[in-house]
């Protein structure tokens, strides 16, 4: 049992950014990922505080700014899962079983509910009865 | 043994049995699949939040105005900084957790216990911060009035800056003596006395301050900047609304009404951050149990610190969820 557990964790994949950044050991990689996640969070907070006017345009019913927030969040989620939860070191079967299932169901659920929410907004907006009273 | 198992012709292959094809122990696999299902639960909540937000797309409260407190900086407008700090605390505790896992791989009991302790402290700071956030949210800051239709009207001066009820409303005579908090609860039978001011007192106060205007929860797009802003009514419209449509005073937030706008906003805030906070809390309990087991040498004797890894996965998941809650409640 002991040997088994040891053998499983002997190797960590120490490269991030598709192999562009390599670390000497796992502890160093952890700090590297922390720095990266902190930077991304700082960018998010700065953008959220300043809210630059030129990011107020819309793409697919969302502001550019909100798209940036969502993409940065997904980036953070990737590195938390891949490096803190060591998904990078798992075999592809486990990775796909967890990630593909989640990604498919989450996109499905979100698409359904947001379209429905927008539909109800239109109904309210065009209703004969005002809600402003 | 061999006589009871039929030969399938798959012996020796990856999925032929006798191997762990996913390269992970049973416990770790099940933790991953629990996390998957829990992630879908949170997705359900956040998608429902998105649904309501799209439904009230022109009325949703602006997060900057709701979450703008920072400890020891009373009255300073500091949107998001406190939650950003909470995010750093949680990411930091994620790092100490993964360091504990790493130390576990090296069978270093001292380091594992040290990093686990840091993780627990980080978690406690986070839960405490969340409690403080809830306290501010529930207490409210400015107060507002609600119309018959359930819409929220807030008060601003001619510059568009928010004005609190206490700045212009005087408490008039009460036909019954309101009890203090330590003497009894008085909500059901006393109507308006559940709040500090009555709607008549707000109307009287509004009349004495000609510079006051009403801001509705309706969002309009500023043509110049493209940003969303709340509609500010003219003095006449404001007076009309207050006189004819306002029915009650709202201070702070609860599950049925809140001074920030659409009641669902408060419901989702309580429910999603509450459910997340509950996860953090249970994560702290798991970490504590594992921490004491580390101190007792349980995993040393077992020859593997895999249990640290499993609670570690849960702890990182809690961090992962927070990243999304942070985005959808505070940024977007």
Coordinates of C-alpha atoms in Angstrom, one line a residue, chain B residues 70-320:
Chain B
X70 CA -13.7 47.9 4.3
X71 CA -12.8 47.2 8.0
X72 CA -11.7 50.2 10.0
X73 CA -12.5 52.5 7.1
X74 CA -16.0 53.5 7.9
X75 CA -17.7 55.7 5.4
X76 CA -15.0 55.3 2.8
X77 CA -16.3 54.0 -0.5
X78 CA -14.1 51.0 -1.2
X79 CA -15.9 48.8 -3.7
X80 CA -14.8 45.2 -4.0
X81 CA -11.5 45.6 -2.1
X82 CA -12.6 43.6 0.8
X83 CA -13.8 40.7 -1.3
X84 CA -10.6 40.9 -3.3
X85 CA -8.8 40.5 0.0
X86 CA -11.0 37.5 0.9
X87 CA -10.1 36.0 -2.5
X88 CA -6.4 36.4 -1.7
X89 CA -6.9 34.8 1.7
X90 CA -8.7 31.8 0.1
X91 CA -6.1 31.4 -2.7
X92 CA -3.4 31.7 0.0
X93 CA -5.0 28.9 2.0
X94 CA -5.2 26.9 -1.1
X95 CA -1.4 27.3 -1.6
X96 CA -0.7 26.2 2.0
X97 CA -3.0 23.2 1.4
X98 CA -1.1 22.1 -1.7
X99 CA 2.2 22.6 0.2
X100 CA 0.8 20.3 2.9
X101 CA 0.0 17.7 0.2
X102 CA 3.5 18.1 -1.2
X103 CA 5.0 17.7 2.2
X104 CA 2.8 14.6 2.6
X105 CA 4.4 13.0 -0.5
X106 CA 7.7 13.5 1.2
X107 CA 6.3 11.9 4.4
X108 CA 7.3 15.1 6.3
X109 CA 4.9 15.1 9.3
X110 CA 6.1 18.4 10.8
X111 CA 5.6 20.3 7.6
X112 CA 2.3 18.7 6.8
X113 CA 0.9 19.7 10.2
X114 CA 2.4 23.3 9.9
X115 CA 0.8 23.9 6.5
X116 CA -2.5 22.4 7.5
X117 CA -2.6 24.7 10.5
X118 CA -2.0 27.7 8.2
X119 CA -4.8 26.4 5.9
X120 CA -7.2 26.2 8.8
X121 CA -6.4 29.7 9.9
X122 CA -6.9 31.0 6.4
X123 CA -10.3 29.3 6.3
X124 CA -11.3 30.8 9.6
X125 CA -10.3 34.3 8.4
X126 CA -12.4 33.8 5.3
X127 CA -15.5 32.6 7.1
X128 CA -15.1 35.5 9.6
X129 CA -14.9 37.9 6.7
X130 CA -17.9 36.5 5.1
X131 CA -19.8 36.9 8.4
X132 CA -18.7 40.6 8.4
X133 CA -19.9 41.0 4.8
X134 CA -23.3 39.5 5.7
X135 CA -23.5 41.9 8.7
X136 CA -23.0 44.9 6.5
X137 CA -25.4 43.6 3.9
X138 CA -28.1 42.9 6.4
X139 CA -27.7 46.2 8.2
X140 CA -27.8 48.3 5.0
X141 CA -26.4 51.8 4.8
X142 CA -28.8 54.3 3.4
X143 CA -32.3 52.9 3.7
X144 CA -35.0 53.2 1.0
X145 CA -38.7 53.2 0.4
X146 CA -40.7 50.5 -1.4
X147 CA -43.6 51.1 -3.7
X148 CA -46.9 49.1 -4.0
X149 CA -45.3 47.2 -6.9
X150 CA -42.4 46.2 -4.7
X151 CA -39.9 48.5 -6.4
X152 CA -37.2 50.3 -4.4
X153 CA -36.9 54.1 -4.4
X154 CA -33.6 55.5 -3.1
X155 CA -32.7 59.1 -2.2
X156 CA -30.0 61.1 -3.9
X157 CA -29.0 64.8 -3.8
X158 CA -28.7 67.0 -6.9
X159 CA -25.1 65.7 -7.5
X160 CA -26.5 62.2 -7.7
X161 CA -24.8 61.1 -4.4
X162 CA -26.8 58.8 -2.1
X163 CA -28.5 60.4 0.9
X164 CA -29.3 58.2 3.9
X165 CA -32.7 58.3 5.5
X166 CA -31.2 59.4 8.8
X167 CA -29.9 62.6 7.2
X168 CA -33.3 64.1 6.5
X169 CA -35.9 62.1 8.4
X170 CA -36.9 62.9 12.0
X171 CA -38.5 60.3 14.2
X172 CA -41.9 61.7 15.1
X173 CA -44.1 60.8 18.1
X174 CA -45.1 57.1 18.5
X175 CA -48.5 56.1 19.9
X176 CA -46.9 53.1 21.5
X177 CA -43.5 52.9 23.2
X178 CA -41.2 50.9 20.9
X179 CA -39.4 48.3 22.8
X180 CA -35.6 48.0 22.7
X181 CA -34.0 44.9 21.3
X182 CA -33.5 43.4 24.7
X183 CA -37.1 43.9 25.8
X184 CA -39.1 42.2 23.1
X185 CA -39.8 41.9 19.4
X186 CA -42.5 44.0 18.0
X187 CA -42.7 43.4 14.2
X188 CA -46.0 41.7 13.6
X189 CA -48.5 43.9 15.2
X190 CA -46.9 47.4 14.9
X191 CA -46.6 47.8 11.2
X192 CA -44.2 50.6 10.3
X193 CA -42.6 50.5 13.7
X194 CA -40.6 47.5 12.5
X195 CA -38.4 50.2 10.9
X196 CA -36.9 53.3 12.5
X197 CA -39.0 55.7 10.4
X198 CA -42.6 55.6 9.1
X199 CA -43.4 56.4 5.5
X200 CA -45.2 59.6 6.7
X201 CA -42.0 60.8 8.4
X202 CA -40.0 60.1 5.2
X203 CA -42.5 62.2 3.2
X204 CA -42.3 65.0 5.7
X205 CA -38.5 64.9 5.7
X206 CA -38.4 64.9 1.9
X207 CA -40.6 68.0 1.8
X208 CA -38.1 69.9 4.0
X209 CA -35.1 69.2 1.7
X210 CA -35.8 70.6 -1.8
X211 CA -32.4 69.3 -3.1
X212 CA -33.5 65.7 -2.7
X213 CA -34.4 63.5 -5.7
X214 CA -35.5 59.9 -6.0
X215 CA -33.5 57.3 -7.8
X216 CA -35.4 54.3 -9.1
X217 CA -34.0 50.8 -9.6
X218 CA -34.3 51.1 -13.3
X219 CA -31.0 51.1 -15.2
X220 CA -30.4 53.3 -18.2
X221 CA -27.4 53.4 -20.5
X222 CA -25.3 56.6 -20.3
X223 CA -25.0 57.6 -24.0
X224 CA -21.5 59.1 -23.5
X225 CA -19.8 56.4 -21.6
X226 CA -21.9 53.4 -22.4
X227 CA -22.1 52.5 -18.7
X228 CA -25.3 51.5 -16.9
X229 CA -26.7 54.0 -14.4
X230 CA -29.8 54.2 -12.3
X231 CA -32.6 56.6 -13.4
X232 CA -32.9 59.8 -11.4
X233 CA -36.3 61.4 -11.4
X234 CA -37.0 65.1 -11.5
X235 CA -38.2 66.8 -8.3
X236 CA -41.9 66.7 -9.4
X237 CA -41.8 63.1 -10.4
X238 CA -40.0 62.2 -7.2
X239 CA -42.6 64.0 -5.1
X240 CA -45.4 62.3 -7.0
X241 CA -43.9 58.8 -6.6
X242 CA -43.2 59.3 -2.9
X243 CA -46.7 60.7 -2.3
X244 CA -48.7 58.2 -4.3
X245 CA -46.7 55.0 -4.7
X246 CA -44.4 54.6 -1.8
X247 CA -45.9 52.3 0.9
X248 CA -43.2 51.4 3.3
X249 CA -39.7 52.0 4.6
X250 CA -37.0 49.4 3.9
X251 CA -33.8 49.3 5.9
X252 CA -31.1 46.8 5.2
X253 CA -31.8 43.4 3.7
X254 CA -33.6 40.2 4.4
X255 CA -35.2 37.4 2.4
X256 CA -38.3 39.3 1.4
X257 CA -37.0 42.8 0.8
X258 CA -33.8 44.8 0.6
X259 CA -32.9 48.4 0.2
X260 CA -30.6 47.7 -2.7
X261 CA -33.3 46.7 -5.2
X262 CA -34.7 43.5 -6.5
X263 CA -35.5 41.2 -3.5
X264 CA -34.1 38.2 -5.4
X265 CA -30.6 39.8 -5.3
X266 CA -30.5 39.4 -1.5
X267 CA -32.0 35.9 -1.7
X268 CA -29.3 34.7 -4.1
X269 CA -26.6 36.5 -2.1
X270 CA -27.6 34.8 1.1
X271 CA -28.1 31.4 -0.5
X272 CA -25.0 31.2 -2.7
X273 CA -22.5 32.8 -0.4
X274 CA -24.2 31.0 2.5
X275 CA -23.9 27.6 0.8
X276 CA -20.3 28.4 -0.2
X277 CA -19.6 29.5 3.4
X278 CA -21.0 26.3 4.6
X279 CA -18.6 24.4 2.3
X280 CA -15.7 26.4 3.7
X281 CA -16.9 25.7 7.2
X282 CA -17.1 21.9 6.6
X283 CA -13.8 22.1 4.9
X284 CA -12.3 23.6 8.0
X285 CA -13.8 20.7 10.1
X286 CA -12.3 18.1 7.7
X287 CA -9.0 19.9 7.8
X288 CA -9.1 19.9 11.6
X289 CA -9.8 16.2 11.8
X290 CA -6.9 15.5 9.4
X291 CA -4.7 17.9 11.2
X292 CA -5.2 16.0 14.5
X293 CA -4.7 12.7 12.7
X294 CA -1.4 14.1 11.4
X295 CA -0.4 15.1 14.9
X296 CA -1.3 11.7 16.2
X297 CA 0.8 10.0 13.5
X298 CA -2.1 8.2 12.0
X299 CA -0.9 8.7 8.4
X300 CA 2.7 8.1 9.4
X301 CA 1.6 4.6 10.6
X302 CA -0.5 4.1 7.5
X303 CA 2.5 4.9 5.4
X304 CA 0.7 7.4 3.2
X305 CA -0.6 10.9 3.5
X306 CA -3.3 10.4 0.9
X307 CA -6.0 11.6 3.2
X308 CA -4.4 15.0 3.2
X309 CA -4.6 14.9 -0.6
X310 CA -8.3 14.0 -0.5
X311 CA -9.4 16.8 1.8
X312 CA -7.0 19.0 -0.2
X313 CA -9.0 18.3 -3.3
X314 CA -12.1 19.4 -1.4
X315 CA -10.5 22.5 -0.1
X316 CA -9.2 23.6 -3.6
X317 CA -12.7 23.0 -4.9
X318 CA -14.1 25.5 -2.3
X319 CA -11.5 28.0 -3.6
X320 CA -12.5 27.2 -7.2

